[in-house]
PDB file of C-alpha atoms in Angstrom:
ATOM      1  CA  UNK V   1     -15.428   2.845 -32.890  1.00  0.00           C
ATOM      2  CA  UNK V   2     -15.104   0.542 -29.892  1.00  0.00           C
ATOM      3  CA  UNK V   3     -15.730   1.323 -26.245  1.00  0.00           C
ATOM      4  CA  UNK V   4     -12.540   1.634 -24.270  1.00  0.00           C
ATOM      5  CA  UNK V   5     -12.304  -0.197 -21.001  1.00  0.00           C
ATOM      6  CA  UNK V   6     -10.717   2.501 -18.827  1.00  0.00           C
ATOM      7  CA  UNK V   7     -12.017   0.894 -15.647  1.00  0.00           C
ATOM      8  CA  UNK V   8      -9.445  -1.891 -15.822  1.00  0.00           C
ATOM      9  CA  UNK V   9      -6.440   0.449 -15.678  1.00  0.00           C
ATOM     10  CA  UNK V  10      -8.193   2.835 -13.273  1.00  0.00           C
ATOM     11  CA  UNK V  11      -8.953   0.114 -10.732  1.00  0.00           C
ATOM     12  CA  UNK V  12      -5.417  -1.273 -11.037  1.00  0.00           C
ATOM     13  CA  UNK V  13      -3.949   2.188 -10.434  1.00  0.00           C
ATOM     14  CA  UNK V  14      -6.245   2.931  -7.491  1.00  0.00           C
ATOM     15  CA  UNK V  15      -5.441  -0.409  -5.840  1.00  0.00           C
ATOM     16  CA  UNK V  16      -1.697   0.099  -6.353  1.00  0.00           C
ATOM     17  CA  UNK V  17      -1.865   3.740  -5.232  1.00  0.00           C
ATOM     18  CA  UNK V  18      -3.793   2.954  -2.071  1.00  0.00           C
ATOM     19  CA  UNK V  19      -1.491   0.055  -1.212  1.00  0.00           C
ATOM     20  CA  UNK V  20       1.692   2.043  -1.832  1.00  0.00           C
ATOM     21  CA  UNK V  21       0.182   5.031   0.022  1.00  0.00           C
ATOM     22  CA  UNK V  22      -0.519   2.706   2.935  1.00  0.00           C
ATOM     23  CA  UNK V  23       3.119   1.617   2.867  1.00  0.00           C
ATOM     24  CA  UNK V  24       4.217   5.289   2.969  1.00  0.00           C
ATOM     25  CA  UNK V  25       2.019   5.772   6.031  1.00  0.00           C
ATOM     26  CA  UNK V  26       3.281   2.618   7.719  1.00  0.00           C
ATOM     27  CA  UNK V  27       6.959   3.085   6.912  1.00  0.00           C
ATOM     28  CA  UNK V  28       7.221   6.848   7.400  1.00  0.00           C
ATOM     29  CA  UNK V  29       4.681   7.625  10.146  1.00  0.00           C
ATOM     30  CA  UNK V  30       4.596   4.324  12.070  1.00  0.00           C
ATOM     31  CA  UNK V  31       8.191   3.182  11.864  1.00  0.00           C
ATOM     32  CA  UNK V  32      10.649   5.939  10.928  1.00  0.00           C
ATOM     33  CA  UNK V  33       9.035   8.973  12.570  1.00  0.00           C
ATOM     34  CA  UNK V  34       7.119   6.846  15.135  1.00  0.00           C
ATOM     35  CA  UNK V  35       4.311   9.397  15.367  1.00  0.00           C
ATOM     36  CA  UNK V  36       1.657   6.745  15.849  1.00  0.00           C
ATOM     37  CA  UNK V  37       0.891   3.045  15.599  1.00  0.00           C
ATOM     38  CA  UNK V  38      -2.226   1.251  14.434  1.00  0.00           C
ATOM     39  CA  UNK V  39      -3.920   1.182  17.849  1.00  0.00           C
ATOM     40  CA  UNK V  40      -1.776   3.719  19.678  1.00  0.00           C
ATOM     41  CA  UNK V  41      -4.766   5.721  20.937  1.00  0.00           C
ATOM     42  CA  UNK V  42      -6.445   2.556  22.243  1.00  0.00           C
ATOM     43  CA  UNK V  43      -3.316   0.981  23.770  1.00  0.00           C
ATOM     44  CA  UNK V  44      -0.585   3.657  23.988  1.00  0.00           C
ATOM     45  CA  UNK V  45       2.841   2.060  23.439  1.00  0.00           C
ATOM     46  CA  UNK V  46       4.269   3.100  26.794  1.00  0.00           C
ATOM     47  CA  UNK V  47       5.800  -0.250  27.736  1.00  0.00           C
ATOM     48  CA  UNK V  48       7.341  -3.154  25.852  1.00  0.00           C
ATOM     49  CA  UNK V  49       4.197  -5.324  25.818  1.00  0.00           C
ATOM     50  CA  UNK V  50       2.066  -2.447  24.498  1.00  0.00           C
ATOM     51  CA  UNK V  51       4.766  -1.660  21.941  1.00  0.00           C
ATOM     52  CA  UNK V  52       4.825  -5.261  20.708  1.00  0.00           C
ATOM     53  CA  UNK V  53       1.007  -5.317  20.697  1.00  0.00           C
ATOM     54  CA  UNK V  54       0.993  -2.244  18.431  1.00  0.00           C
ATOM     55  CA  UNK V  55       3.750  -3.766  16.277  1.00  0.00           C
ATOM     56  CA  UNK V  56       1.516  -6.787  15.699  1.00  0.00           C
ATOM     57  CA  UNK V  57      -1.350  -4.576  14.563  1.00  0.00           C
ATOM     58  CA  UNK V  58       1.050  -2.547  12.406  1.00  0.00           C
ATOM     59  CA  UNK V  59       2.090  -5.845  10.817  1.00  0.00           C
ATOM     60  CA  UNK V  60      -1.526  -6.656  10.041  1.00  0.00           C
ATOM     61  CA  UNK V  61      -1.967  -3.175   8.563  1.00  0.00           C
ATOM     62  CA  UNK V  62       1.055  -3.794   6.334  1.00  0.00           C
ATOM     63  CA  UNK V  63      -0.404  -7.170   5.354  1.00  0.00           C
ATOM     64  CA  UNK V  64      -3.536  -5.386   4.134  1.00  0.00           C
ATOM     65  CA  UNK V  65      -1.514  -2.804   2.190  1.00  0.00           C
ATOM     66  CA  UNK V  66       0.541  -5.642   0.657  1.00  0.00           C
ATOM     67  CA  UNK V  67      -2.714  -7.313  -0.381  1.00  0.00           C
ATOM     68  CA  UNK V  68      -3.853  -4.105  -2.113  1.00  0.00           C
ATOM     69  CA  UNK V  69      -0.553  -3.941  -4.042  1.00  0.00           C
ATOM     70  CA  UNK V  70      -0.786  -7.619  -4.996  1.00  0.00           C
ATOM     71  CA  UNK V  71      -4.378  -7.170  -6.209  1.00  0.00           C
ATOM     72  CA  UNK V  72      -3.312  -4.041  -8.103  1.00  0.00           C
ATOM     73  CA  UNK V  73      -0.505  -5.908  -9.868  1.00  0.00           C
ATOM     74  CA  UNK V  74      -2.948  -8.692 -10.761  1.00  0.00           C
ATOM     75  CA  UNK V  75      -5.451  -6.158 -12.146  1.00  0.00           C
ATOM     76  CA  UNK V  76      -2.692  -4.385 -14.088  1.00  0.00           C
ATOM     77  CA  UNK V  77      -1.511  -7.693 -15.546  1.00  0.00           C
ATOM     78  CA  UNK V  78      -5.089  -8.542 -16.571  1.00  0.00           C
ATOM     79  CA  UNK V  79      -5.515  -5.061 -18.090  1.00  0.00           C
ATOM     80  CA  UNK V  80      -2.325  -5.550 -20.094  1.00  0.00           C
ATOM     81  CA  UNK V  81      -3.796  -8.661 -21.698  1.00  0.00           C
ATOM     82  CA  UNK V  82      -6.780  -6.768 -23.124  1.00  0.00           C
ATOM     83  CA  UNK V  83      -6.665  -4.811 -26.343  1.00  0.00           C
ATOM     84  CA  UNK V  84      -9.587  -2.544 -25.411  1.00  0.00           C
ATOM     85  CA  UNK V  85      -7.778  -1.019 -22.410  1.00  0.00           C
ATOM     86  CA  UNK V  86      -6.227   2.371 -23.246  1.00  0.00           C
ATOM     87  CA  UNK V  87      -2.592   2.090 -22.159  1.00  0.00           C
ATOM     88  CA  UNK V  88      -2.431   5.686 -20.941  1.00  0.00           C
ATOM     89  CA  UNK V  89       0.340   6.931 -18.649  1.00  0.00           C
ATOM     90  CA  UNK V  90      -1.756   9.914 -17.558  1.00  0.00           C
ATOM     91  CA  UNK V  91      -4.691   7.693 -16.649  1.00  0.00           C
ATOM     92  CA  UNK V  92      -2.499   5.230 -14.760  1.00  0.00           C
ATOM     93  CA  UNK V  93      -0.420   7.837 -12.869  1.00  0.00           C
ATOM     94  CA  UNK V  94      -3.615   9.791 -12.122  1.00  0.00           C
ATOM     95  CA  UNK V  95      -5.187   6.626 -10.707  1.00  0.00           C
ATOM     96  CA  UNK V  96      -2.063   5.953  -8.612  1.00  0.00           C
ATOM     97  CA  UNK V  97      -2.222   9.456  -7.090  1.00  0.00           C
ATOM     98  CA  UNK V  98      -5.999   9.258  -6.645  1.00  0.00           C
ATOM     99  CA  UNK V  99      -5.616   5.846  -4.975  1.00  0.00           C
ATOM    100  CA  UNK V 100      -3.099   7.243  -2.500  1.00  0.00           C
ATOM    101  CA  UNK V 101      -5.411  10.188  -1.841  1.00  0.00           C
ATOM    102  CA  UNK V 102      -8.392   7.870  -1.427  1.00  0.00           C
ATOM    103  CA  UNK V 103      -6.449   5.873   1.154  1.00  0.00           C
ATOM    104  CA  UNK V 104      -5.549   9.044   3.092  1.00  0.00           C
ATOM    105  CA  UNK V 105      -9.107  10.389   3.034  1.00  0.00           C
ATOM    106  CA  UNK V 106     -10.811   7.094   3.934  1.00  0.00           C
ATOM    107  CA  UNK V 107      -8.236   6.157   6.580  1.00  0.00           C
ATOM    108  CA  UNK V 108      -8.204   9.709   7.939  1.00  0.00           C
ATOM    109  CA  UNK V 109     -11.981   9.913   8.295  1.00  0.00           C
ATOM    110  CA  UNK V 110     -12.539   6.377   9.629  1.00  0.00           C
ATOM    111  CA  UNK V 111      -9.482   5.666  11.776  1.00  0.00           C
ATOM    112  CA  UNK V 112      -8.634   9.189  12.948  1.00  0.00           C
ATOM    113  CA  UNK V 113     -12.014  10.936  13.166  1.00  0.00           C
ATOM    114  CA  UNK V 114     -14.756   8.313  13.599  1.00  0.00           C
ATOM    115  CA  UNK V 115     -13.050   5.441  15.427  1.00  0.00           C
ATOM    116  CA  UNK V 116     -10.165   7.423  16.923  1.00  0.00           C
ATOM    117  CA  UNK V 117      -7.876   4.378  17.079  1.00  0.00           C
ATOM    118  CA  UNK V 118      -4.870   6.582  16.351  1.00  0.00           C
ATOM    119  CA  UNK V 119      -4.071  10.136  15.329  1.00  0.00           C
ATOM    120  CA  UNK V 120      -1.470  11.414  12.883  1.00  0.00           C
ATOM    121  CA  UNK V 121       0.539  13.322  15.496  1.00  0.00           C
ATOM    122  CA  UNK V 122      -0.988  12.910  18.972  1.00  0.00           C
ATOM    123  CA  UNK V 123      -0.727  15.744  21.459  1.00  0.00           C
ATOM    124  CA  UNK V 124      -0.990  19.489  20.911  1.00  0.00           C
ATOM    125  CA  UNK V 125      -2.555  20.328  17.570  1.00  0.00           C
ATOM    126  CA  UNK V 126      -3.738  16.742  17.081  1.00  0.00           C
ATOM    127  CA  UNK V 127      -6.902  17.817  15.249  1.00  0.00           C
ATOM    128  CA  UNK V 128      -4.946  20.122  12.933  1.00  0.00           C
ATOM    129  CA  UNK V 129      -2.610  17.251  11.975  1.00  0.00           C
ATOM    130  CA  UNK V 130      -5.598  14.947  11.374  1.00  0.00           C
ATOM    131  CA  UNK V 131      -7.432  17.502   9.259  1.00  0.00           C
ATOM    132  CA  UNK V 132      -4.232  18.331   7.357  1.00  0.00           C
ATOM    133  CA  UNK V 133      -3.814  14.638   6.569  1.00  0.00           C
ATOM    134  CA  UNK V 134      -7.350  14.458   5.150  1.00  0.00           C
ATOM    135  CA  UNK V 135      -6.859  17.737   3.238  1.00  0.00           C
ATOM    136  CA  UNK V 136      -3.633  16.364   1.722  1.00  0.00           C
ATOM    137  CA  UNK V 137      -5.536  13.254   0.645  1.00  0.00           C
ATOM    138  CA  UNK V 138      -8.319  15.382  -0.853  1.00  0.00           C
ATOM    139  CA  UNK V 139      -5.718  17.359  -2.842  1.00  0.00           C
ATOM    140  CA  UNK V 140      -4.222  14.107  -4.102  1.00  0.00           C
ATOM    141  CA  UNK V 141      -7.694  12.917  -5.112  1.00  0.00           C
ATOM    142  CA  UNK V 142      -8.259  16.180  -6.965  1.00  0.00           C
ATOM    143  CA  UNK V 143      -4.849  16.094  -8.694  1.00  0.00           C
ATOM    144  CA  UNK V 144      -5.235  12.433  -9.606  1.00  0.00           C
ATOM    145  CA  UNK V 145      -8.749  13.073 -10.898  1.00  0.00           C
ATOM    146  CA  UNK V 146      -7.537  15.941 -13.093  1.00  0.00           C
ATOM    147  CA  UNK V 147      -4.770  13.761 -14.516  1.00  0.00           C
ATOM    148  CA  UNK V 148      -7.247  10.945 -15.207  1.00  0.00           C
ATOM    149  CA  UNK V 149      -9.524  13.477 -16.907  1.00  0.00           C
ATOM    150  CA  UNK V 150      -6.624  14.792 -18.997  1.00  0.00           C
ATOM    151  CA  UNK V 151      -5.944  11.261 -20.212  1.00  0.00           C
ATOM    152  CA  UNK V 152      -9.552  10.407 -21.037  1.00  0.00           C
ATOM    153  CA  UNK V 153      -8.937  10.563 -24.767  1.00  0.00           C
ATOM    154  CA  UNK V 154      -5.657   8.664 -24.637  1.00  0.00           C
ATOM    155  CA  UNK V 155      -5.801   5.464 -26.601  1.00  0.00           C
ATOM    156  CA  UNK V 156      -3.255   2.784 -27.343  1.00  0.00           C
ATOM    157  CA  UNK V 157       0.409   3.854 -27.640  1.00  0.00           C
ATOM    158  CA  UNK V 158       1.500   5.647 -30.832  1.00  0.00           C
ATOM    159  CA  UNK V 159       2.020   3.175 -33.655  1.00  0.00           C
ATOM    160  CA  UNK V 160      -0.203   0.493 -32.181  1.00  0.00           C
ATOM    161  CA  UNK V 161      -3.191  -0.704 -34.179  1.00  0.00           C
ATOM    162  CA  UNK V 162      -6.494   0.337 -32.604  1.00  0.00           C
ATOM    163  CA  UNK V 163      -8.161  -2.827 -31.300  1.00  0.00           C
ATOM    164  CA  UNK V 164     -11.606  -4.039 -32.207  1.00  0.00           C
ATOM    165  CA  UNK V 165     -14.093  -4.880 -29.404  1.00  0.00           C
ATOM    166  CA  UNK V 166     -13.178  -8.011 -27.460  1.00  0.00           C
ATOM    167  CA  UNK V 167      -9.878  -8.407 -29.281  1.00  0.00           C
ATOM    168  CA  UNK V 168      -6.944  -9.614 -27.223  1.00  0.00           C
ATOM    169  CA  UNK V 169      -3.617  -7.845 -27.213  1.00  0.00           C
ATOM    170  CA  UNK V 170      -1.133  -9.452 -29.640  1.00  0.00           C
ATOM    171  CA  UNK V 171       1.193 -10.342 -26.779  1.00  0.00           C
ATOM    172  CA  UNK V 172      -1.589 -11.932 -24.697  1.00  0.00           C
ATOM    173  CA  UNK V 173      -1.219 -15.549 -23.712  1.00  0.00           C
ATOM    174  CA  UNK V 174      -3.452 -17.884 -25.793  1.00  0.00           C
TER     175      UNK V 174
ATOM    176  CA  UNK Q   1      44.910 -11.769 -19.360  1.00  0.00           C
ATOM    177  CA  UNK Q   2      42.646  -8.843 -18.487  1.00  0.00           C
ATOM    178  CA  UNK Q   3      39.389 -10.844 -18.349  1.00  0.00           C
ATOM    179  CA  UNK Q   4      41.126 -13.464 -16.171  1.00  0.00           C
ATOM    180  CA  UNK Q   5      42.267 -10.745 -13.727  1.00  0.00           C
ATOM    181  CA  UNK Q   6      38.766  -9.261 -13.614  1.00  0.00           C
ATOM    182  CA  UNK Q   7      37.223 -12.689 -12.973  1.00  0.00           C
ATOM    183  CA  UNK Q   8      39.725 -13.292 -10.152  1.00  0.00           C
ATOM    184  CA  UNK Q   9      38.939  -9.881  -8.619  1.00  0.00           C
ATOM    185  CA  UNK Q  10      35.213 -10.552  -8.873  1.00  0.00           C
ATOM    186  CA  UNK Q  11      35.619 -13.922  -7.188  1.00  0.00           C
ATOM    187  CA  UNK Q  12      37.769 -12.322  -4.492  1.00  0.00           C
ATOM    188  CA  UNK Q  13      35.160  -9.657  -3.873  1.00  0.00           C
ATOM    189  CA  UNK Q  14      32.402 -12.269  -3.628  1.00  0.00           C
ATOM    190  CA  UNK Q  15      34.475 -14.290  -1.153  1.00  0.00           C
ATOM    191  CA  UNK Q  16      35.142 -11.155   0.887  1.00  0.00           C
ATOM    192  CA  UNK Q  17      31.449 -10.265   0.973  1.00  0.00           C
ATOM    193  CA  UNK Q  18      30.481 -13.811   2.011  1.00  0.00           C
ATOM    194  CA  UNK Q  19      33.099 -13.744   4.803  1.00  0.00           C
ATOM    195  CA  UNK Q  20      31.866 -10.341   5.992  1.00  0.00           C
ATOM    196  CA  UNK Q  21      28.250 -11.583   6.026  1.00  0.00           C
ATOM    197  CA  UNK Q  22      29.289 -14.706   7.965  1.00  0.00           C
ATOM    198  CA  UNK Q  23      31.244 -12.596  10.432  1.00  0.00           C
ATOM    199  CA  UNK Q  24      28.288 -10.285  10.961  1.00  0.00           C
ATOM    200  CA  UNK Q  25      25.961 -13.252  11.449  1.00  0.00           C
ATOM    201  CA  UNK Q  26      28.247 -14.942  13.995  1.00  0.00           C
ATOM    202  CA  UNK Q  27      29.179 -11.802  15.923  1.00  0.00           C
ATOM    203  CA  UNK Q  28      27.329 -11.232  19.207  1.00  0.00           C
ATOM    204  CA  UNK Q  29      24.228  -9.132  18.378  1.00  0.00           C
ATOM    205  CA  UNK Q  30      23.470  -6.071  20.521  1.00  0.00           C
ATOM    206  CA  UNK Q  31      19.741  -6.845  20.343  1.00  0.00           C
ATOM    207  CA  UNK Q  32      17.573  -9.788  19.492  1.00  0.00           C
ATOM    208  CA  UNK Q  33      13.913 -10.550  18.862  1.00  0.00           C
ATOM    209  CA  UNK Q  34      12.068 -12.656  21.384  1.00  0.00           C
ATOM    210  CA  UNK Q  35       9.298 -14.618  19.706  1.00  0.00           C
ATOM    211  CA  UNK Q  36       8.873 -16.901  22.696  1.00  0.00           C
ATOM    212  CA  UNK Q  37       9.835 -14.758  25.664  1.00  0.00           C
ATOM    213  CA  UNK Q  38       7.256 -13.706  28.265  1.00  0.00           C
ATOM    214  CA  UNK Q  39       6.786 -10.246  26.718  1.00  0.00           C
ATOM    215  CA  UNK Q  40       6.156 -11.709  23.264  1.00  0.00           C
ATOM    216  CA  UNK Q  41       3.689 -14.253  24.615  1.00  0.00           C
ATOM    217  CA  UNK Q  42       1.835 -11.567  26.554  1.00  0.00           C
ATOM    218  CA  UNK Q  43       1.610  -9.292  23.496  1.00  0.00           C
ATOM    219  CA  UNK Q  44       0.313 -12.140  21.341  1.00  0.00           C
ATOM    220  CA  UNK Q  45      -2.254 -13.139  23.983  1.00  0.00           C
ATOM    221  CA  UNK Q  46      -3.487  -9.538  24.010  1.00  0.00           C
ATOM    222  CA  UNK Q  47      -3.517  -9.438  20.210  1.00  0.00           C
ATOM    223  CA  UNK Q  48      -5.773 -12.513  20.049  1.00  0.00           C
ATOM    224  CA  UNK Q  49      -7.808 -11.356  23.054  1.00  0.00           C
ATOM    225  CA  UNK Q  50     -11.483 -10.430  23.326  1.00  0.00           C
ATOM    226  CA  UNK Q  51     -11.112  -7.377  21.068  1.00  0.00           C
ATOM    227  CA  UNK Q  52      -9.377  -9.248  18.244  1.00  0.00           C
ATOM    228  CA  UNK Q  53     -12.321  -9.420  15.853  1.00  0.00           C
ATOM    229  CA  UNK Q  54     -13.362  -5.842  16.547  1.00  0.00           C
ATOM    230  CA  UNK Q  55      -9.816  -4.573  16.005  1.00  0.00           C
ATOM    231  CA  UNK Q  56      -9.486  -6.717  12.886  1.00  0.00           C
ATOM    232  CA  UNK Q  57     -12.675  -5.229  11.459  1.00  0.00           C
ATOM    233  CA  UNK Q  58     -11.432  -1.759  12.373  1.00  0.00           C
ATOM    234  CA  UNK Q  59      -8.078  -2.303  10.668  1.00  0.00           C
ATOM    235  CA  UNK Q  60      -9.691  -3.837   7.579  1.00  0.00           C
ATOM    236  CA  UNK Q  61     -12.523  -1.320   7.142  1.00  0.00           C
ATOM    237  CA  UNK Q  62     -10.645   1.329   5.087  1.00  0.00           C
ATOM    238  CA  UNK Q  63      -9.330  -1.378   2.749  1.00  0.00           C
ATOM    239  CA  UNK Q  64     -12.804  -2.892   2.314  1.00  0.00           C
ATOM    240  CA  UNK Q  65     -14.148   0.550   1.346  1.00  0.00           C
ATOM    241  CA  UNK Q  66     -11.289   1.144  -1.106  1.00  0.00           C
ATOM    242  CA  UNK Q  67     -11.864  -2.344  -2.557  1.00  0.00           C
ATOM    243  CA  UNK Q  68     -15.548  -1.545  -3.034  1.00  0.00           C
ATOM    244  CA  UNK Q  69     -14.653   1.720  -4.812  1.00  0.00           C
ATOM    245  CA  UNK Q  70     -12.273  -0.201  -7.106  1.00  0.00           C
ATOM    246  CA  UNK Q  71     -14.950  -2.790  -7.911  1.00  0.00           C
ATOM    247  CA  UNK Q  72     -17.239   0.090  -8.944  1.00  0.00           C
ATOM    248  CA  UNK Q  73     -14.492   1.828 -10.955  1.00  0.00           C
ATOM    249  CA  UNK Q  74     -13.638  -1.461 -12.693  1.00  0.00           C
ATOM    250  CA  UNK Q  75     -16.871  -1.168 -14.695  1.00  0.00           C
ATOM    251  CA  UNK Q  76     -16.055   2.306 -16.078  1.00  0.00           C
ATOM    252  CA  UNK Q  77     -16.059   2.427 -19.872  1.00  0.00           C
ATOM    253  CA  UNK Q  78     -15.775   5.281 -22.313  1.00  0.00           C
ATOM    254  CA  UNK Q  79     -17.692   5.331 -25.566  1.00  0.00           C
ATOM    255  CA  UNK Q  80     -16.161   7.766 -28.032  1.00  0.00           C
TER     256      UNK Q  80
END
């Protein structure tokens, strides 16, 4: 039996999950709730210039999250062209959740704890908010990991012919 | 008769929507962006100031780490 290339769909899901998770952070916490901005602990947005300065850095942050989503779509498209990639919903959704969790944990540890460029909810209880953010990300990583594990034996969709090694999907471009 | 009436209504609705959009675009706006006003220029000068590269590296770091994790995960295979 052939090896299945799970990495292709896992990396696509993690890239998409981290990018979309970054958008949730940027849209919900930066813009709608306005709890923090990208560099709000370095240059607090207390006047219009500082606000616009932070908006510029928020824009760059969104550019990076957009790039993650674009790369994820490209990886997913490439995975869809291969016959040895198990087209598993559990694996993909698990990777999406794990990717979002990975973003929260990495961003929470680096930006909030190590560099301190911003905090989730500055002011009283700042540390609790920051740690809660990381804990939420860790839970997402755990949940996503469990879902990925549950889908480890998933193969091609029901009715599809199991591919041989190196074979291209029938709908792949020549 | 019925399809003709529906087509007319659809065209009327489209015209109405276009007129509403034009009206909204031409109406005096309560706020506007200022890409070239003094505040905007000052913010951009600060953005591209001495700390630009450091801040850029700071903003990019989490994404670089996640990208590295994905590159590692990309090689995962399962042999039944």
